[in-house]
mmCIF file of C-alpha atoms and ligand atoms in Angstrom:
data_model
loop_
_atom_site.group_PDB
_atom_site.id
_atom_site.type_symbol
_atom_site.label_atom_id
_atom_site.label_comp_id
_atom_site.label_asym_id
_atom_site.label_seq_id
_atom_site.Cartn_x
_atom_site.Cartn_y
_atom_site.Cartn_z
ATOM 1 C CA MET A 1 68.587 100.106 143.126
ATOM 2 C CA ALA A 2 68.496 96.847 141.207
ATOM 3 C CA THR A 3 71.093 94.901 139.276
ATOM 4 C CA THR A 4 71.331 93.703 135.678
ATOM 5 C CA LYS A 5 70.273 90.194 136.744
ATOM 6 C CA GLU A 6 67.210 91.556 138.559
ATOM 7 C CA TYR A 7 66.118 93.348 135.372
ATOM 8 C CA GLY A 8 66.758 90.106 133.488
ATOM 9 C CA LEU A 9 68.812 91.876 130.830
ATOM 10 C CA GLY A 10 71.396 89.254 129.968
ATOM 11 C CA GLU A 11 74.397 87.157 130.873
ATOM 12 C CA PHE A 12 76.793 90.049 131.390
ATOM 13 C CA ASP A 13 76.511 92.411 134.360
ATOM 14 C CA PHE A 14 77.945 95.339 132.381
ATOM 15 C CA PRO A 15 77.050 96.247 128.818
ATOM 16 C CA ARG A 16 79.179 96.389 125.710
ATOM 17 C CA GLY A 17 79.661 99.898 124.331
ATOM 18 C CA TRP A 18 81.436 103.227 124.365
ATOM 19 C CA PHE A 19 81.275 104.997 127.712
ATOM 20 C CA MET A 20 82.383 108.351 129.025
ATOM 21 C CA ILE A 21 84.945 107.908 131.801
ATOM 22 C CA GLY A 22 85.910 111.537 132.333
ATOM 23 C CA GLU A 23 87.007 114.749 130.696
ATOM 24 C CA ALA A 24 90.119 114.860 128.538
ATOM 25 C CA GLN A 25 92.080 116.994 131.016
ATOM 26 C CA GLU A 26 91.724 114.315 133.692
ATOM 27 C CA ALA A 27 94.290 112.150 131.897
ATOM 28 C CA THR A 28 97.829 113.198 132.856
ATOM 29 C CA ARG A 29 101.243 111.563 133.097
ATOM 30 C CA GLU A 30 100.414 110.877 136.751
ATOM 31 C CA PRO A 31 98.396 107.632 136.942
ATOM 32 C CA LYS A 32 94.974 108.163 138.422
ATOM 33 C CA PRO A 33 92.664 105.549 139.975
ATOM 34 C CA LEU A 34 89.211 105.157 138.426
ATOM 35 C CA ARG A 35 86.346 102.845 139.196
ATOM 36 C CA TYR A 36 83.821 101.793 136.557
ATOM 37 C CA PHE A 37 82.135 98.519 135.566
ATOM 38 C CA GLY A 38 82.653 97.249 139.120
ATOM 39 C CA ARG A 39 86.424 97.305 138.481
ATOM 40 C CA ASP A 40 89.378 99.272 139.717
ATOM 41 C CA LEU A 41 91.107 100.929 136.782
ATOM 42 C CA VAL A 42 94.028 103.243 136.106
ATOM 43 C CA LEU A 43 94.081 106.223 133.741
ATOM 44 C CA TYR A 44 97.319 107.791 132.494
ATOM 45 C CA ARG A 45 98.717 109.596 129.491
ATOM 46 C CA GLY A 46 101.636 108.287 127.457
ATOM 47 C CA GLU A 47 104.542 110.383 126.231
ATOM 48 C CA SER A 48 102.864 110.638 122.796
ATOM 49 C CA GLY A 49 99.854 112.308 124.424
ATOM 50 C CA ALA A 50 97.603 109.246 124.034
ATOM 51 C CA ALA A 51 95.402 108.411 127.033
ATOM 52 C CA TYR A 52 95.349 104.842 128.355
ATOM 53 C CA VAL A 53 93.169 102.913 130.772
ATOM 54 C CA CYS A 54 94.185 99.568 132.227
ATOM 55 C CA ASP A 55 93.106 97.341 135.097
ATOM 56 C CA ALA A 56 94.461 98.514 138.424
ATOM 57 C CA TYR A 57 95.906 95.343 139.933
ATOM 58 C CA CYS A 58 99.311 94.144 138.854
ATOM 59 C CA PRO A 59 99.276 90.458 137.856
ATOM 60 C CA HIS A 60 102.615 89.941 139.658
ATOM 61 C CA MET A 61 101.471 90.275 143.265
ATOM 62 C CA GLY A 62 98.357 92.394 143.068
ATOM 63 C CA ALA A 63 99.551 95.911 143.899
ATOM 64 C CA HIS A 64 97.231 98.758 142.877
ATOM 65 C CA ILE A 65 99.175 100.596 140.206
ATOM 66 C CA ALA A 66 97.753 104.074 140.889
ATOM 67 C CA ARG A 67 97.193 104.012 144.647
ATOM 68 C CA ASN A 68 100.672 104.679 145.902
ATOM 69 C CA LYS A 69 102.449 107.827 147.075
ATOM 70 C CA THR A 70 105.553 106.453 148.775
ATOM 71 C CA SER A 71 107.236 103.947 146.432
ATOM 72 C CA TYR A 72 110.497 105.388 145.061
ATOM 73 C CA ILE A 73 109.163 104.658 141.575
ATOM 74 C CA VAL A 74 106.348 107.116 142.319
ATOM 75 C CA LEU A 75 108.535 109.615 144.190
ATOM 76 C CA ASP A 76 111.047 109.615 141.334
ATOM 77 C CA GLY A 77 108.246 110.180 138.764
ATOM 78 C CA GLU A 78 109.032 106.932 136.927
ATOM 79 C CA GLN A 79 105.593 105.411 136.659
ATOM 80 C CA ALA A 80 104.531 106.492 133.182
ATOM 81 C CA GLU A 81 107.496 105.733 130.916
ATOM 82 C CA GLY A 82 107.041 106.282 127.183
ATOM 83 C CA GLU A 83 103.635 104.746 126.560
ATOM 84 C CA SER A 84 104.061 102.191 129.346
ATOM 85 C CA ILE A 85 103.173 102.135 133.026
ATOM 86 C CA ARG A 86 105.293 100.773 135.862
ATOM 87 C CA CYS A 87 103.927 99.129 139.001
ATOM 88 C CA PRO A 88 105.099 100.824 142.223
ATOM 89 C CA PHE A 89 105.675 97.526 144.074
ATOM 90 C CA HIS A 90 108.466 95.688 142.178
ATOM 91 C CA GLY A 91 108.673 97.886 139.099
ATOM 92 C CA TRP A 92 107.224 95.592 136.444
ATOM 93 C CA ARG A 93 106.302 97.674 133.413
ATOM 94 C CA TYR A 94 103.355 97.139 131.030
ATOM 95 C CA GLY A 95 102.771 98.540 127.545
ATOM 96 C CA PRO A 96 99.463 99.472 125.886
ATOM 97 C CA ASP A 97 99.349 96.023 124.245
ATOM 98 C CA GLY A 98 98.956 94.686 127.790
ATOM 99 C CA ALA A 99 102.240 92.776 127.877
ATOM 100 C CA CYS A 100 104.842 93.251 130.588
ATOM 101 C CA ASN A 101 107.855 94.684 128.753
ATOM 102 C CA HIS A 102 110.360 95.164 131.568
ATOM 103 C CA ILE A 103 111.186 93.603 134.911
ATOM 104 C CA PRO A 104 114.058 95.526 136.540
ATOM 105 C CA TYR A 105 115.685 92.433 138.060
ATOM 106 C CA SER A 106 114.908 89.713 135.474
ATOM 107 C CA ASP A 107 115.377 89.076 131.767
ATOM 108 C CA PHE A 108 112.725 86.387 131.973
ATOM 109 C CA ILE A 109 109.220 87.792 131.568
ATOM 110 C CA PRO A 110 106.364 85.334 132.025
ATOM 111 C CA LYS A 111 103.693 85.302 129.278
ATOM 112 C CA ALA A 112 100.983 85.566 131.923
ATOM 113 C CA ALA A 113 102.318 88.961 132.985
ATOM 114 C CA ARG A 114 99.576 90.845 131.184
ATOM 115 C CA LEU A 115 97.408 93.739 132.199
ATOM 116 C CA ARG A 116 94.057 94.369 130.486
ATOM 117 C CA PHE A 117 94.041 97.646 128.537
ATOM 118 C CA TYR A 118 90.820 99.119 127.155
ATOM 119 C CA PRO A 119 90.351 100.934 123.833
ATOM 120 C CA ILE A 120 90.220 104.689 124.491
ATOM 121 C CA ILE A 121 89.280 107.547 122.177
ATOM 122 C CA GLU A 122 89.524 111.175 123.139
ATOM 123 C CA ARG A 123 86.806 113.143 121.350
ATOM 124 C CA ALA A 124 84.830 116.349 121.960
ATOM 125 C CA GLY A 125 86.869 117.011 125.123
ATOM 126 C CA ILE A 126 85.864 113.655 126.623
ATOM 127 C CA LEU A 127 87.586 110.323 127.266
ATOM 128 C CA TRP A 128 85.571 107.424 125.820
ATOM 129 C CA LEU A 129 86.275 103.833 126.794
ATOM 130 C CA TRP A 130 85.136 100.757 124.894
ATOM 131 C CA TYR A 131 83.913 98.222 127.417
ATOM 132 C CA ASP A 132 83.288 94.714 126.171
ATOM 133 C CA PRO A 133 82.614 91.737 128.458
ATOM 134 C CA GLU A 134 83.858 89.514 125.613
ATOM 135 C CA GLU A 135 87.032 91.636 125.332
ATOM 136 C CA GLN A 136 86.698 92.172 121.582
ATOM 137 C CA GLU A 137 87.428 95.186 119.439
ATOM 138 C CA PRO A 138 84.644 97.791 119.027
ATOM 139 C CA ASP A 139 81.871 96.780 116.621
ATOM 140 C CA ILE A 140 80.225 100.213 116.923
ATOM 141 C CA PRO A 141 82.170 103.305 115.828
ATOM 142 C CA LEU A 142 82.331 106.109 118.376
ATOM 143 C CA ALA A 143 79.803 108.868 117.616
ATOM 144 C CA ASP A 144 80.888 112.136 116.013
ATOM 145 C CA PHE A 145 78.508 114.383 118.024
ATOM 146 C CA GLY A 146 76.967 115.921 114.950
ATOM 147 C CA GLY A 147 80.391 117.168 113.829
ATOM 148 C CA HIS A 148 79.668 120.331 115.842
ATOM 149 C CA TYR A 149 82.479 120.187 118.369
ATOM 150 C CA GLY A 150 84.955 122.880 117.359
ATOM 151 C CA ALA A 151 82.877 123.805 114.263
ATOM 152 C CA PRO A 152 82.613 127.511 113.291
ATOM 153 C CA GLY A 153 79.745 129.288 115.062
ATOM 154 C CA TRP A 154 79.379 126.604 117.735
ATOM 155 C CA VAL A 155 80.286 127.074 121.402
ATOM 156 C CA GLU A 156 81.716 123.845 122.817
ATOM 157 C CA TRP A 157 80.127 122.242 125.837
ATOM 158 C CA LYS A 158 81.382 122.461 129.358
ATOM 159 C CA ILE A 159 80.657 119.186 131.068
ATOM 160 C CA ASP A 160 78.160 119.071 133.939
ATOM 161 C CA LEU A 161 78.759 116.166 136.323
ATOM 162 C CA MET A 162 75.311 115.104 137.540
ATOM 163 C CA GLY A 163 76.648 112.680 140.160
ATOM 164 C CA ASP A 164 76.462 108.980 140.965
ATOM 165 C CA LEU A 165 72.884 107.744 140.958
ATOM 166 C CA ALA A 166 71.614 104.552 142.545
ATOM 167 C CA VAL A 167 69.820 103.723 139.322
ATOM 168 C CA HIS A 168 70.622 101.182 136.630
ATOM 169 C CA GLY A 169 71.284 102.446 133.097
ATOM 170 C CA CYS A 170 68.162 100.482 132.104
ATOM 171 C CA GLU A 171 65.929 103.073 133.756
ATOM 172 C CA ILE A 172 67.948 105.954 132.317
ATOM 173 C CA THR A 173 67.441 104.622 128.797
ATOM 174 C CA ASP A 174 63.737 103.981 129.577
ATOM 175 C CA ASN A 175 63.496 107.752 129.149
ATOM 176 C CA MET A 176 63.754 107.316 125.372
ATOM 177 C CA ALA A 177 60.344 105.664 125.268
ATOM 178 C CA ASP A 178 58.795 107.609 128.148
ATOM 179 C CA PHE A 179 56.137 109.810 126.565
ATOM 180 C CA GLY A 180 54.213 110.493 129.770
ATOM 181 C CA HIS A 181 56.991 112.286 131.660
ATOM 182 C CA PHE A 182 57.566 115.103 129.160
ATOM 183 C CA VAL A 183 54.749 117.354 130.324
ATOM 184 C CA PRO A 184 55.275 117.066 134.116
ATOM 185 C CA ILE A 185 59.070 116.740 134.100
ATOM 186 C CA HIS A 186 60.254 118.682 131.066
ATOM 187 C CA GLY A 187 57.619 121.347 130.552
ATOM 188 C CA ALA A 188 56.366 120.124 127.174
ATOM 189 C CA ARG A 189 53.050 121.496 125.935
ATOM 190 C CA ASP A 190 51.005 121.418 122.744
ATOM 191 C CA TRP A 191 52.243 118.015 121.593
ATOM 192 C CA GLN A 192 52.711 117.399 117.913
ATOM 193 C CA TYR A 193 54.697 114.202 117.560
ATOM 194 C CA PHE A 194 56.345 111.487 119.636
ATOM 195 C CA ALA A 195 57.852 108.368 118.106
ATOM 196 C CA ASN A 196 60.703 105.896 118.598
ATOM 197 C CA GLU A 197 62.632 104.142 115.893
ATOM 198 C CA TYR A 198 64.761 101.096 116.651
ATOM 199 C CA GLN A 199 67.429 100.119 114.171
ATOM 200 C CA ASP A 200 70.011 97.569 115.339
ATOM 201 C CA ASN A 201 72.307 99.256 117.854
ATOM 202 C CA THR A 202 70.507 102.621 117.530
ATOM 203 C CA VAL A 203 67.291 103.974 118.973
ATOM 204 C CA HIS A 204 65.861 107.353 118.002
ATOM 205 C CA GLN A 205 63.247 109.452 119.707
ATOM 206 C CA TYR A 206 61.529 111.998 117.458
ATOM 207 C CA TYR A 207 59.820 114.708 119.405
ATOM 208 C CA SER A 208 58.029 117.955 118.686
ATOM 209 C CA SER A 209 56.037 120.048 121.100
ATOM 210 C CA GLY A 210 55.841 123.516 122.534
ATOM 211 C CA HIS A 211 57.941 124.131 125.618
ATOM 212 C CA ARG A 212 57.738 126.302 128.701
ATOM 213 C CA THR A 213 61.338 127.569 128.641
ATOM 214 C CA LEU A 214 63.426 126.359 125.708
ATOM 215 C CA THR A 215 61.658 128.157 122.825
ATOM 216 C CA ALA A 216 62.039 131.832 121.960
ATOM 217 C CA ASN A 217 58.271 132.454 121.611
ATOM 218 C CA PRO A 218 55.381 130.679 123.313
ATOM 219 C CA GLU A 219 53.945 129.512 119.960
ATOM 220 C CA ASP A 220 57.269 128.067 118.706
ATOM 221 C CA MET A 221 57.899 124.333 118.521
ATOM 222 C CA LEU A 222 60.806 122.565 120.119
ATOM 223 C CA MET A 223 61.972 119.803 117.816
ATOM 224 C CA LEU A 224 64.377 117.104 118.868
ATOM 225 C CA ASP A 225 65.952 114.094 117.288
ATOM 226 C CA THR A 226 67.464 112.191 120.198
ATOM 227 C CA TRP A 227 69.310 108.926 119.896
ATOM 228 C CA TYR A 228 71.549 106.319 121.462
ATOM 229 C CA GLU A 229 74.067 104.413 119.333
ATOM 230 C CA GLY A 230 74.726 102.008 122.199
ATOM 231 C CA PRO A 231 73.912 101.874 125.899
ATOM 232 C CA GLY A 232 76.244 104.584 127.201
ATOM 233 C CA PHE A 233 75.175 108.010 126.013
ATOM 234 C CA LEU A 234 72.464 110.001 124.385
ATOM 235 C CA GLN A 235 72.903 112.567 121.643
ATOM 236 C CA SER A 236 70.257 115.042 120.633
ATOM 237 C CA GLU A 237 69.937 117.620 117.885
ATOM 238 C CA MET A 238 67.601 120.271 119.266
ATOM 239 C CA ALA A 239 66.025 123.155 117.374
ATOM 240 C CA GLY A 240 64.659 125.751 119.801
ATOM 241 C CA ALA A 241 65.697 129.303 120.687
ATOM 242 C CA PHE A 242 69.129 128.163 119.392
ATOM 243 C CA ASP A 243 70.223 125.136 117.414
ATOM 244 C CA SER A 244 72.014 122.994 119.938
ATOM 245 C CA PHE A 245 73.382 119.535 120.538
ATOM 246 C CA ILE A 246 72.945 117.638 123.808
ATOM 247 C CA MET A 247 75.060 114.808 125.177
ATOM 248 C CA ILE A 248 73.993 112.870 128.255
ATOM 249 C CA ALA A 249 76.277 110.056 129.330
ATOM 250 C CA ASN A 250 75.703 107.354 131.883
ATOM 251 C CA THR A 251 78.430 104.917 132.834
ATOM 252 C CA PRO A 252 78.049 102.045 135.288
ATOM 253 C CA VAL A 253 80.265 102.466 138.339
ATOM 254 C CA GLU A 254 78.860 99.344 139.979
ATOM 255 C CA ASP A 255 76.039 97.096 138.799
ATOM 256 C CA GLY A 256 73.015 99.343 139.417
ATOM 257 C CA ILE A 257 74.933 102.578 140.061
ATOM 258 C CA SER A 258 75.435 105.049 137.220
ATOM 259 C CA ARG A 259 77.617 108.143 136.905
ATOM 260 C CA SER A 260 75.930 110.761 134.802
ATOM 261 C CA TRP A 261 77.138 113.809 132.861
ATOM 262 C CA HIS A 262 75.442 116.411 130.688
ATOM 263 C CA GLY A 263 76.814 118.717 128.018
ATOM 264 C CA LEU A 264 75.287 121.075 125.459
ATOM 265 C CA MET A 265 76.886 122.717 122.418
ATOM 266 C CA VAL A 266 75.151 125.774 121.028
ATOM 267 C CA LYS A 267 75.206 127.307 117.579
ATOM 268 C CA VAL A 268 75.453 131.015 118.340
ATOM 269 C CA HIS A 269 75.945 132.285 114.773
ATOM 270 C CA ASP A 270 76.650 131.168 111.210
ATOM 271 C CA GLY A 271 80.394 130.951 111.702
ATOM 272 C CA SER A 272 81.262 134.108 109.763
ATOM 273 C CA ARG A 273 82.900 135.771 112.770
ATOM 274 C CA GLU A 274 84.753 134.863 115.953
ATOM 275 C CA ILE A 275 82.946 133.609 119.046
ATOM 276 C CA THR A 276 82.735 136.467 121.553
ATOM 277 C CA ASP A 277 82.439 136.411 125.330
ATOM 278 C CA ALA A 278 78.797 137.412 124.896
ATOM 279 C CA ASP A 279 78.215 134.387 122.597
ATOM 280 C CA ARG A 280 79.799 132.143 125.183
ATOM 281 C CA ALA A 281 77.659 133.601 127.956
ATOM 282 C CA ASN A 282 74.502 133.031 125.870
ATOM 283 C CA ALA A 283 75.507 129.470 125.100
ATOM 284 C CA HIS A 284 76.296 128.696 128.722
ATOM 285 C CA ALA A 285 72.995 130.168 129.873
ATOM 286 C CA TYR A 286 71.211 127.938 127.325
ATOM 287 C CA GLN A 287 73.233 124.958 128.506
ATOM 288 C CA GLU A 288 72.117 125.732 132.044
ATOM 289 C CA GLY A 289 68.465 125.605 130.927
ATOM 290 C CA SER A 290 69.079 122.183 129.405
ATOM 291 C CA ARG A 291 70.976 121.000 132.487
ATOM 292 C CA LEU A 292 68.099 122.065 134.705
ATOM 293 C CA ALA A 293 65.658 120.160 132.466
ATOM 294 C CA PHE A 294 67.832 117.049 132.750
ATOM 295 C CA ALA A 295 68.225 117.581 136.515
ATOM 296 C CA GLN A 296 64.473 117.033 136.724
ATOM 297 C CA ASP A 297 64.979 113.477 135.430
ATOM 298 C CA VAL A 298 67.934 113.064 137.788
ATOM 299 C CA GLU A 299 65.864 114.090 140.810
ATOM 300 C CA ILE A 300 63.359 111.343 139.994
ATOM 301 C CA TRP A 301 66.085 108.718 139.439
ATOM 302 C CA ALA A 302 67.967 109.664 142.610
ATOM 303 C CA ASN A 303 64.914 109.010 144.740
ATOM 304 C CA LYS A 304 62.892 106.271 143.050
ATOM 305 C CA ARG A 305 62.810 102.575 143.822
ATOM 306 C CA ALA A 306 63.803 100.213 141.061
ATOM 307 C CA CYS A 307 61.112 99.449 138.486
ATOM 308 C CA ILE A 308 61.639 95.889 137.303
ATOM 309 C CA ASN A 309 58.231 95.645 135.630
ATOM 310 C CA PRO A 310 56.570 98.937 134.684
ATOM 311 C CA LEU A 311 52.808 99.021 135.168
ATOM 312 C CA ALA A 312 52.616 100.241 131.601
ATOM 313 C CA ILE A 313 49.606 101.443 129.627
ATOM 314 C CA PRO A 314 49.637 101.754 125.796
ATOM 315 C CA LYS A 315 50.061 105.546 125.758
ATOM 316 C CA ASP A 316 53.137 105.303 128.010
ATOM 317 C CA GLY A 317 55.334 104.655 124.990
ATOM 318 C CA PRO A 318 57.186 101.459 124.035
ATOM 319 C CA TYR A 319 59.071 100.693 127.262
ATOM 320 C CA ALA A 320 59.014 96.967 126.661
ATOM 321 C CA LYS A 321 60.533 97.335 123.203
ATOM 322 C CA ASN A 322 63.066 99.791 124.602
ATOM 323 C CA ARG A 323 64.211 97.258 127.178
ATOM 324 C CA ILE A 324 64.492 94.536 124.541
ATOM 325 C CA TRP A 325 66.673 96.908 122.502
ATOM 326 C CA TYR A 326 68.751 97.751 125.602
ATOM 327 C CA SER A 327 69.244 94.077 126.529
ATOM 328 C CA GLN A 328 71.328 93.378 123.381
ATOM 329 C CA PHE A 329 74.370 94.977 125.005
ATOM 330 C CA PHE A 330 74.282 92.534 127.940
ATOM 331 C CA LYS A 331 74.374 89.435 125.765
ATOM 332 C CA PRO A 332 77.088 87.724 123.710
ATOM 333 C CA ARG A 333 77.504 89.050 120.188
ATOM 334 C CA SER A 334 76.218 85.750 118.832
ATOM 335 C CA LYS A 335 72.734 86.581 120.205
ATOM 336 C CA VAL A 336 72.556 90.226 119.162
ATOM 337 C CA ALA A 337 71.047 89.892 115.665
ATOM 338 C CA ALA A 338 67.997 88.016 116.982
ATOM 339 C CA ILE A 339 67.327 90.671 119.629
ATOM 340 C CA GLN A 340 67.719 93.508 117.138
ATOM 341 C CA LYS A 341 65.209 91.813 114.872
ATOM 342 C CA ARG A 342 62.655 91.810 117.705
ATOM 343 C CA ALA A 343 63.167 95.494 118.449
ATOM 344 C CA ASN A 344 63.662 97.019 114.985
ATOM 345 C CA GLY A 345 60.945 99.276 113.607
ATOM 346 C CA LEU A 346 59.077 102.544 114.153
ATOM 347 C CA HIS A 347 56.666 103.026 117.040
ATOM 348 C CA VAL A 348 54.513 106.169 116.910
ATOM 349 C CA THR A 349 53.031 107.070 120.285
ATOM 350 C CA LEU A 350 51.405 110.324 119.169
ATOM 351 C CA ASP A 351 51.036 112.176 115.867
ATOM 352 C CA ARG A 352 49.105 115.443 115.770
ATOM 353 C CA ARG A 353 51.062 117.051 112.984
ATOM 354 C CA PRO A 354 48.896 119.104 110.628
ATOM 355 C CA GLY A 355 47.234 116.802 108.118
ATOM 356 C CA LYS A 356 47.533 113.748 110.369
ATOM 357 C CA ASN A 357 44.740 112.064 112.265
ATOM 358 C CA ALA A 358 45.024 112.677 115.988
ATOM 359 C CA ALA A 359 46.648 109.681 117.632
HETATM 360 S S1 LIG B 401 102.998 93.610 142.304
HETATM 361 FE FE1 LIG B 401 103.389 94.828 140.608
HETATM 362 S S2 LIG B 401 105.461 94.512 140.185
HETATM 363 FE FE2 LIG B 401 105.043 93.199 141.817
HETATM 364 FE FE1 LIG B 402 63.595 112.902 130.573
#
């Protein structure tokens, strides 16, 4: 394991971006402790149904807001009140704007009584948190996951928790540029095309090859457009035995430790009829194939030492560029445009499409 500073990524230990922090059903009226970004956090749901995440420690005297079972505020079920949350120690209450809005024994409320709340969006069955070391509003919209979630003919993903890995997100995103691992790790064969395109906050990987398991016929091509719109999660449109859509999220728990999830939505028909149990079973079996393919990356990550400087050769793919792209999220916004300019562009590692010269 190595930290952000050891990779030399930037001034901030944790990157700016949208991150998965759990599944939608994990947010309830009962406050729940979370830990991400090296911080203790609290997740709860307001009366309106909106999910909220705030820092865990009350600015009054430092009580953990969600780690209490014996305060009468907790026993009486009075912690989440409207959209606000009440501390179990002395009962100070905080609203989603961060301000303390009630002290049970005082009309005077100090201005400094503020709790940090984080922007949260619930989408595609997942809770997404905007983390920003500069504490600004999101400058990247949250992805729409191809618009497939809940669309006719598509079976929604079930989320696979892959565990907490002693690997920095830097090495997880290295995968975007990592041409050489696709044959041994993912069962690629008969390569046609491998390229990366960097455009500001986005990186794409364009991929086509045969595949050992994910195509219907041995001669078929698996074609993927895989991208990140920030540091926290990958999306991929995959055309194989089924059209499908992959999401792989990685969220820093501590500096150098990442929690990882996988999900796959599958298009089982054209949407002209209901989804049947058989459709669902097919989709889930296909998801399992994709999960197993990703688990092959995870097995490497879970057991490798940190790689601060890859011993890279030209055909490895553009790791160095990938890390420059990734570093933008660890730096102040004022420095981002210059980094994007260094990374932007198309890098073709291999092109054997018909009519092209072999690369
Ligand atoms: S420590 Fe939270 S109200 Fe006093
Ligand atoms: Fe991989």
